Short mmCIF file of C-alpha atoms and ligand atoms in Angstrom, two decimals:
data_model
loop_
_atom_site.label_atom_id
_atom_site.label_comp_id
_atom_site.label_asym_id
_atom_site.label_seq_id
_atom_site.Cartn_x
_atom_site.Cartn_y
_atom_site.Cartn_z
CA ASP A 1 20.97 -8.04 -26.16
CA LYS A 2 17.56 -7.91 -27.83
CA GLY A 3 17.64 -11.58 -28.85
CA ASN A 4 15.34 -11.99 -31.84
CA HIS A 5 13.27 -8.95 -30.92
CA ARG A 6 13.28 -5.63 -32.76
CA HIS A 7 13.30 -3.59 -29.59
CA PHE A 8 14.01 -4.03 -25.91
CA MET A 9 10.42 -3.08 -25.23
CA GLU A 10 9.15 -6.00 -27.29
CA LYS A 11 11.60 -8.34 -25.58
CA GLU A 12 10.54 -7.10 -22.15
CA ILE A 13 6.85 -7.51 -22.96
CA HIS A 14 7.51 -11.12 -23.88
CA GLU A 15 9.63 -11.71 -20.79
CA GLN A 16 6.69 -11.05 -18.51
CA PRO A 17 5.47 -14.61 -17.88
CA GLU A 18 8.93 -15.60 -16.71
CA ALA A 19 9.59 -12.38 -14.80
CA ILE A 20 6.27 -12.62 -12.96
CA SER A 21 6.84 -16.23 -12.11
CA HIS A 22 10.23 -15.35 -10.68
CA ALA A 23 8.85 -12.40 -8.72
CA LEU A 24 5.95 -14.38 -7.32
CA SER A 25 8.07 -17.29 -6.18
CA HIS A 26 9.77 -14.87 -3.78
CA TYR A 27 6.45 -13.97 -2.14
CA VAL A 28 4.27 -17.04 -2.37
CA ASP A 29 4.66 -20.69 -1.58
CA PHE A 30 3.26 -22.38 -4.68
CA LEU A 31 2.96 -25.76 -2.98
CA ALA A 32 1.17 -24.62 0.15
CA HIS A 33 -0.76 -21.89 -1.72
CA THR A 34 0.11 -19.33 0.91
CA VAL A 35 1.84 -15.97 0.95
CA ARG A 36 5.20 -16.27 2.68
CA PRO A 37 5.51 -14.28 5.94
CA ILE A 38 6.17 -10.70 4.86
CA ALA A 39 8.92 -8.43 6.16
CA GLU A 40 8.67 -8.15 9.93
CA GLU A 41 9.85 -4.52 9.84
CA ILE A 42 6.32 -3.58 8.80
CA ASP A 43 3.50 -5.03 10.87
CA PHE A 44 0.65 -5.11 8.36
CA ALA A 45 -1.60 -6.63 11.04
CA LYS A 46 -1.35 -3.50 13.20
CA VAL A 47 -0.99 -0.50 10.88
CA PRO A 48 -4.11 1.68 10.79
CA SER A 49 -3.54 2.77 7.22
CA LEU A 50 -1.09 2.78 4.37
CA ALA A 51 0.42 5.63 2.36
CA ILE A 52 1.63 4.92 -1.18
CA SER A 53 3.56 7.22 -3.44
CA ALA A 54 5.38 6.93 -6.76
CA CYS A 55 5.63 8.53 -10.21
CA GLY A 56 4.31 7.65 -13.64
CA THR A 57 3.73 3.99 -14.31
CA ALA A 58 4.87 3.04 -10.81
CA TYR A 59 2.18 5.37 -9.43
CA LEU A 60 -0.44 3.61 -11.55
CA ALA A 61 0.72 0.26 -10.15
CA GLY A 62 0.24 1.80 -6.70
CA LEU A 63 -3.28 2.86 -7.63
CA VAL A 64 -4.17 -0.74 -8.49
CA GLY A 65 -2.51 -1.71 -5.18
CA LYS A 66 -4.84 0.66 -3.34
CA TYR A 67 -7.88 -1.26 -4.62
CA TRP A 68 -6.30 -4.51 -3.42
CA PHE A 69 -5.17 -3.34 0.03
CA GLU A 70 -8.59 -1.82 0.65
CA ARG A 71 -10.51 -4.83 -0.62
CA TYR A 72 -8.46 -7.74 0.71
CA ALA A 73 -6.84 -6.21 3.80
CA ARG A 74 -9.48 -3.54 4.61
CA LEU A 75 -6.56 -1.15 4.94
CA PRO A 76 -7.30 2.47 3.98
CA VAL A 77 -4.76 3.77 1.48
CA GLU A 78 -3.68 7.37 0.92
CA ILE A 79 -2.00 7.59 -2.47
CA ASP A 80 -0.68 10.41 -4.62
CA VAL A 81 1.95 11.08 -7.25
CA ALA A 82 5.20 11.80 -5.45
CA SER A 83 5.53 15.37 -6.74
CA GLU A 84 2.24 16.25 -4.99
CA PHE A 85 2.58 13.91 -2.02
CA ARG A 86 5.80 15.54 -0.84
CA TYR A 87 4.38 19.07 -0.80
CA ARG A 88 0.77 18.52 0.25
CA GLU A 89 1.50 18.63 3.96
CA ILE A 90 -0.53 15.46 4.46
CA PRO A 91 -1.32 14.84 8.13
CA LEU A 92 0.24 11.39 8.45
CA ASN A 93 -0.29 8.90 11.23
CA PRO A 94 3.14 7.84 12.61
CA ALA A 95 1.71 4.38 13.38
CA SER A 96 1.12 3.84 9.65
CA ALA A 97 3.40 2.41 7.03
CA ALA A 98 4.29 3.87 3.65
CA LEU A 99 5.18 2.11 0.41
CA PHE A 100 7.27 3.70 -2.33
CA ILE A 101 7.21 2.07 -5.72
CA SER A 102 10.08 2.69 -8.12
CA GLN A 103 11.70 0.64 -10.85
CA SER A 104 14.98 2.56 -10.68
CA GLY A 105 14.83 3.31 -6.97
CA GLU A 106 16.32 6.72 -7.73
CA THR A 107 13.36 8.91 -8.70
CA ALA A 108 13.86 12.30 -7.00
CA ASP A 109 10.25 13.04 -6.05
CA THR A 110 9.63 9.51 -4.82
CA LEU A 111 12.74 9.69 -2.65
CA ALA A 112 11.66 13.07 -1.25
CA SER A 113 8.23 11.63 -0.37
CA LEU A 114 9.95 8.72 1.35
CA ARG A 115 12.03 11.10 3.46
CA TYR A 116 8.93 13.11 4.33
CA CYS A 117 7.22 9.96 5.64
CA LYS A 118 10.34 8.91 7.51
CA GLU A 119 10.52 12.27 9.26
CA ASN A 120 6.90 11.75 10.25
CA GLY A 121 7.79 8.45 11.89
CA LEU A 122 6.17 6.03 9.45
CA LYS A 123 7.66 2.62 8.70
CA ILE A 124 8.97 2.61 5.13
CA GLY A 125 8.70 -0.13 2.52
CA ALA A 126 10.32 0.02 -0.91
CA VAL A 127 8.89 -1.85 -3.90
CA VAL A 128 11.87 -1.59 -6.22
CA ASN A 129 13.59 -3.34 -9.08
CA THR A 130 17.07 -2.10 -8.16
CA LYS A 131 17.93 -3.43 -4.74
CA GLU A 132 21.12 -1.35 -4.53
CA SER A 133 19.22 1.92 -5.03
CA THR A 134 18.88 4.94 -2.77
CA ILE A 135 15.18 4.29 -2.16
CA ALA A 136 15.92 0.69 -1.14
CA ARG A 137 18.77 1.79 1.12
CA GLU A 138 16.66 4.34 2.98
CA SER A 139 13.77 1.95 3.60
CA ASP A 140 13.01 -0.29 6.58
CA ALA A 141 11.81 -3.13 4.37
CA VAL A 142 12.65 -3.84 0.73
CA PHE A 143 10.20 -5.69 -1.49
CA PRO A 144 12.12 -6.53 -4.66
CA ILE A 145 10.09 -6.93 -7.85
CA LEU A 146 12.78 -9.12 -9.41
CA ALA A 147 11.91 -8.09 -12.98
CA GLY A 148 15.52 -8.14 -14.16
CA PRO A 149 17.03 -5.19 -16.04
CA GLU A 150 14.49 -3.07 -17.91
CA ILE A 151 16.12 -1.21 -20.81
CA GLY A 152 13.15 0.18 -22.74
CA VAL A 153 12.27 3.60 -21.38
CA ALA A 154 8.58 2.71 -21.39
CA SER A 155 8.04 0.45 -18.41
CA THR A 156 6.40 -2.91 -19.11
CA LYS A 157 7.66 -5.89 -17.14
CA ALA A 158 8.50 -3.69 -14.15
CA PHE A 159 4.84 -2.58 -14.08
CA THR A 160 3.40 -6.10 -14.06
CA CYS A 161 6.00 -7.30 -11.55
CA GLN A 162 5.14 -4.32 -9.30
CA LEU A 163 1.51 -5.40 -9.59
CA ALA A 164 2.31 -9.02 -8.79
CA VAL A 165 4.25 -8.00 -5.68
CA LEU A 166 1.53 -5.61 -4.52
CA ALA A 167 -1.10 -8.32 -5.02
CA ALA A 168 0.91 -10.76 -2.91
CA LEU A 169 1.48 -8.11 -0.22
CA ALA A 170 -2.23 -7.25 -0.13
CA VAL A 171 -3.21 -10.91 0.24
CA GLY A 172 -0.53 -11.37 2.91
CA ALA A 173 -1.76 -8.26 4.72
CA GLY A 174 -5.32 -9.57 4.47
CA ARG A 175 -4.31 -12.82 6.15
CA ALA A 176 -2.35 -10.99 8.85
CA ARG A 177 -5.38 -8.77 9.56
CA GLY A 178 -7.85 -11.63 9.42
CA THR A 179 -9.84 -9.93 6.66
CA ILE A 180 -9.49 -12.94 4.38
CA SER A 181 -9.73 -16.55 5.47
CA GLU A 182 -7.18 -19.27 4.95
CA ALA A 183 -9.38 -20.73 2.21
CA GLU A 184 -9.62 -17.36 0.45
CA GLU A 185 -5.87 -16.98 0.63
CA LYS A 186 -5.40 -20.37 -1.01
CA THR A 187 -7.82 -19.51 -3.79
CA LEU A 188 -6.18 -16.15 -4.46
CA VAL A 189 -2.69 -17.64 -4.45
CA ARG A 190 -3.87 -20.34 -6.86
CA HIS A 191 -5.03 -17.61 -9.23
CA LEU A 192 -1.71 -15.79 -8.91
CA ALA A 193 0.16 -19.02 -9.60
CA GLU A 194 -1.79 -19.55 -12.83
CA MET A 195 -0.90 -16.12 -14.11
CA PRO A 196 2.41 -16.79 -15.92
CA ARG A 197 0.86 -19.58 -17.99
CA ILE A 198 -2.16 -17.43 -18.90
CA MET A 199 0.11 -14.51 -19.80
CA ALA A 200 2.16 -16.71 -22.12
CA SER A 201 -0.93 -17.96 -23.91
CA VAL A 202 -2.38 -14.43 -24.24
CA LEU A 203 0.89 -13.17 -25.71
CA ASN A 204 0.67 -15.92 -28.31
CA THR A 205 -2.93 -15.42 -29.28
CA ILE A 206 -3.56 -11.65 -29.42
CA GLN A 207 -0.51 -10.61 -31.44
CA GLN A 208 -2.20 -10.61 -34.84
CA SER A 209 -5.37 -8.73 -33.93
CA ILE A 210 -3.32 -6.14 -32.05
CA GLU A 211 -1.06 -5.55 -35.03
CA GLN A 212 -4.02 -4.96 -37.32
CA LEU A 213 -5.60 -2.62 -34.83
CA SER A 214 -2.34 -0.73 -34.33
CA ARG A 215 -2.26 0.13 -38.03
CA ASP A 216 -5.60 1.95 -37.61
CA LEU A 217 -4.59 3.51 -34.33
CA SER A 218 -1.41 4.96 -35.84
CA LYS A 219 -3.64 7.20 -38.02
CA CYS A 220 -5.47 8.71 -35.05
CA LYS A 221 -4.73 11.98 -33.31
CA ASP A 222 -6.46 11.24 -30.02
CA VAL A 223 -7.46 8.11 -28.16
CA LEU A 224 -9.59 7.71 -25.05
CA TYR A 225 -9.19 4.78 -22.62
CA LEU A 226 -11.95 3.88 -20.16
CA GLY A 227 -12.09 1.46 -17.24
CA ARG A 228 -13.71 0.91 -13.84
CA GLY A 229 -12.27 -0.56 -10.66
CA THR A 230 -8.71 -1.75 -11.20
CA SER A 231 -9.28 -1.28 -14.94
CA TYR A 232 -9.35 2.48 -14.30
CA PRO A 233 -5.63 2.77 -13.42
CA LEU A 234 -5.04 0.41 -16.30
CA ALA A 235 -6.85 2.80 -18.66
CA MET A 236 -4.48 5.52 -17.50
CA GLU A 237 -1.50 3.23 -17.98
CA GLY A 238 -2.68 2.39 -21.52
CA ALA A 239 -2.93 6.09 -22.34
CA LEU A 240 0.46 6.84 -20.78
CA LYS A 241 2.15 4.06 -22.73
CA LEU A 242 0.60 5.18 -26.02
CA LYS A 243 1.58 8.83 -25.61
CA GLU A 244 5.09 8.04 -24.44
CA ILE A 245 6.16 6.00 -27.43
CA SER A 246 3.81 6.86 -30.30
CA TYR A 247 3.29 10.56 -29.37
CA ILE A 248 -0.43 10.15 -30.00
CA HIS A 249 -2.50 12.13 -27.54
CA ALA A 250 -4.34 9.78 -25.20
CA GLU A 251 -6.33 10.07 -21.98
CA GLY A 252 -7.35 7.46 -19.47
CA TYR A 253 -10.61 8.04 -17.62
CA ALA A 254 -12.79 6.32 -15.06
CA ALA A 255 -15.67 5.02 -17.18
CA GLY A 256 -18.18 6.70 -14.87
CA GLU A 257 -16.58 10.10 -15.49
CA LEU A 258 -17.32 9.97 -19.20
CA LYS A 259 -20.55 11.90 -18.92
CA HIS A 260 -18.92 14.56 -16.78
CA GLY A 261 -16.87 15.98 -19.62
CA PRO A 262 -14.92 13.76 -21.97
CA ILE A 263 -18.07 12.58 -23.75
CA ALA A 264 -18.03 15.95 -25.51
CA LEU A 265 -14.94 14.76 -27.41
CA ILE A 266 -16.57 11.68 -28.88
CA ASP A 267 -16.93 11.49 -32.65
CA GLU A 268 -16.03 8.99 -35.36
CA ASN A 269 -12.41 10.17 -35.33
CA MET A 270 -11.62 9.32 -31.74
CA PRO A 271 -11.39 5.65 -30.88
CA VAL A 272 -12.44 4.72 -27.37
CA ILE A 273 -10.63 1.78 -25.84
CA VAL A 274 -12.81 0.15 -23.21
CA ILE A 275 -11.09 -2.18 -20.76
CA ALA A 276 -13.83 -4.32 -19.26
CA PRO A 277 -13.39 -7.84 -17.96
CA HIS A 278 -16.68 -9.52 -17.02
CA ASP A 279 -16.37 -8.52 -13.36
CA ARG A 280 -18.80 -6.89 -10.92
CA PHE A 281 -18.44 -3.57 -12.81
CA PHE A 282 -19.11 -4.97 -16.25
CA GLU A 283 -22.74 -3.89 -16.68
CA LYS A 284 -21.91 -0.35 -15.62
CA THR A 285 -19.03 -0.09 -18.04
CA VAL A 286 -21.15 -1.47 -20.88
CA SER A 287 -23.72 1.24 -20.25
CA ASN A 288 -20.91 3.82 -20.59
CA MET A 289 -19.94 2.10 -23.82
CA GLN A 290 -23.50 2.51 -25.04
CA GLU A 291 -23.18 6.25 -24.50
CA VAL A 292 -20.09 6.21 -26.73
CA ALA A 293 -21.78 4.13 -29.43
CA ALA A 294 -24.85 6.38 -29.44
CA ARG A 295 -22.61 9.31 -30.37
CA GLY A 296 -20.93 7.58 -33.26
CA GLY A 297 -17.77 6.74 -31.29
CA ARG A 298 -15.69 3.79 -32.47
CA ILE A 299 -15.14 1.26 -29.71
CA ILE A 300 -12.17 -0.98 -29.19
CA PHE A 301 -13.41 -3.44 -26.62
CA ILE A 302 -10.91 -5.35 -24.50
CA THR A 303 -12.81 -7.96 -22.56
CA ASP A 304 -12.99 -11.69 -21.82
CA GLU A 305 -15.04 -14.54 -23.28
CA LYS A 306 -17.96 -13.90 -20.94
CA GLY A 307 -17.88 -10.18 -21.63
CA ALA A 308 -17.76 -10.65 -25.40
CA ALA A 309 -20.76 -12.99 -25.21
CA ALA A 310 -22.73 -10.65 -22.94
CA SER A 311 -22.31 -7.43 -24.91
CA LYS A 312 -24.50 -6.85 -27.94
CA LEU A 313 -22.82 -3.59 -28.92
CA GLU A 314 -21.16 -3.13 -32.24
CA THR A 315 -17.45 -2.49 -31.84
CA MET A 316 -14.61 -1.61 -34.19
CA VAL A 317 -12.61 -4.48 -32.74
CA THR A 318 -13.13 -6.77 -29.77
CA ILE A 319 -10.05 -8.27 -28.21
CA VAL A 320 -11.05 -11.35 -26.28
CA LEU A 321 -8.94 -12.54 -23.37
CA PRO A 322 -9.56 -15.65 -21.28
CA ASN A 323 -11.90 -15.39 -18.28
CA VAL A 324 -9.65 -14.77 -15.26
CA ASP A 325 -10.11 -13.99 -11.59
CA GLU A 326 -10.28 -10.32 -10.62
CA ILE A 327 -6.95 -10.41 -8.79
CA ILE A 328 -4.96 -11.25 -11.90
CA ALA A 329 -6.96 -9.24 -14.43
CA PRO A 330 -4.75 -6.10 -14.18
CA MET A 331 -1.65 -8.07 -15.13
CA ILE A 332 -3.39 -9.94 -17.96
CA TYR A 333 -5.00 -6.78 -19.36
CA SER A 334 -1.62 -5.02 -19.29
CA LEU A 335 -0.55 -7.22 -22.19
CA PRO A 336 -2.93 -5.91 -24.88
CA ILE A 337 -2.41 -2.29 -23.83
CA GLN A 338 1.38 -2.65 -23.92
CA LEU A 339 1.34 -4.42 -27.28
CA LEU A 340 -1.07 -1.88 -28.70
CA ALA A 341 1.22 1.00 -27.76
CA TYR A 342 4.25 -0.89 -28.99
CA HIS A 343 2.92 -1.83 -32.43
CA THR A 344 1.36 1.59 -32.96
CA ALA A 345 4.74 3.19 -32.28
CA VAL A 346 6.41 0.73 -34.65
CA PHE A 347 3.95 1.73 -37.40
CA MET A 348 4.66 5.40 -36.70
CA GLY A 349 8.39 4.76 -36.93
CA THR A 350 9.27 6.37 -33.61
CA ASP A 351 12.28 5.48 -31.50
CA VAL A 352 10.46 2.95 -29.32
CA ASP A 353 13.18 2.23 -26.77
CA GLN A 354 14.35 5.85 -26.51
CA PRO A 355 11.31 8.08 -26.96
CA ARG A 356 12.01 11.78 -27.34
CA ASN A 357 12.34 13.90 -24.20
CA LEU A 358 12.20 10.95 -21.81
CA ALA A 359 14.81 9.44 -19.51
CA LYS A 360 14.76 6.01 -17.88
CA SER A 361 15.66 7.39 -14.50
CA VAL A 362 14.38 10.80 -13.37
CA THR A 363 16.74 12.02 -10.67
CA VAL A 364 15.72 15.68 -10.84
CA GLU A 365 12.38 16.97 -9.60
C1 F6R B 401 6.46 5.05 -17.97
C2 F6R B 401 7.67 5.21 -17.17
C3 F6R B 401 7.71 6.31 -16.14
C4 F6R B 401 8.27 5.75 -14.83
C5 F6R B 401 8.45 6.88 -13.80
C6 F6R B 401 8.91 6.34 -12.46
O1 F6R B 401 6.57 4.03 -18.89
O2 F6R B 401 8.59 4.47 -17.32
O3 F6R B 401 6.45 6.89 -15.96
O4 F6R B 401 7.38 4.78 -14.36
O5 F6R B 401 9.37 7.80 -14.29
O6 F6R B 401 10.15 5.73 -12.55
P1 F6R B 401 10.68 4.78 -11.40
O7 F6R B 401 9.79 3.60 -11.38
O8 F6R B 401 12.08 4.43 -11.79
O9 F6R B 401 10.60 5.55 -10.12
#
């Protein structure tokens, strides 16, 4: 049932504040501001490293997770798309743990990567939406994302719930390893706890500007997304979402890679979507934006209040989000990129919930 929404995708985008709140309550104690003890099958305090593998959007969630595990838990992360991971003959440390992220829990390549790690003696964790899935069944520890059923083929609430769970796991691992203090844990958990409310208010306020922008975007043939830090996987997720449902060609790049190739594509016909909260990377990303502006590129700037005030560059549109802590930025910035893809596809008249050539669950390699 779509309720009063035109598509399941729209409904699922709007369900995110509630879904995230539900997911988080499983992992964090909102009163004590601590992460609940995580599955004892995987000893995050002792593992020397972590391997992560997944496909598509779930892989991009894993890529954000890598930044978090490395930053908060000082845990080195080896990550690759499952179709490469399983065949790369990666020398794996049997003392390590591996995480497999999958909404369906049935993705063939992800399952094959899981089995490869299991054969190599690693402890296996599954970050899944479907607890009764094959990937969940074959794992030592299951970390449910509790997003509820996701019907739209393009993943939205599963992505942000995967992120929320990975954030909680990284903070929990950081505590277990002593790489973050009790006070830091409390602060981070406070930020996580604020997220559903912030998401709800963002969903209410950006709708109109996104719809206007989507009308322009639906006339474009190519779109470039740029980001740094955790905004880099988000740039790739934005591009993936747009191509999946609107069939517009899009690429997500690390902002710093712009000058190593993609800058050659820049002209007035290719909008460049820059995802840049006012974080420790902001100045660097703005200088990449300058390179775009100097070549006549049209910039769609997704930033926060501080970022909007700090940048003097002329943009086609600036979407201003509230100032938020770095740990919740990826979830908050998912909202404009999902809505942008959604409304662009609606303008194009594509089959949003059932895009051509795509299946919700990919059980063949
Ligand atoms: C993108 C999308 C796909 C899936 C991928 C993995 O919107 O839905 O890229 O993320 O096929 O699927 P799961 O998570 O079921 O393993």
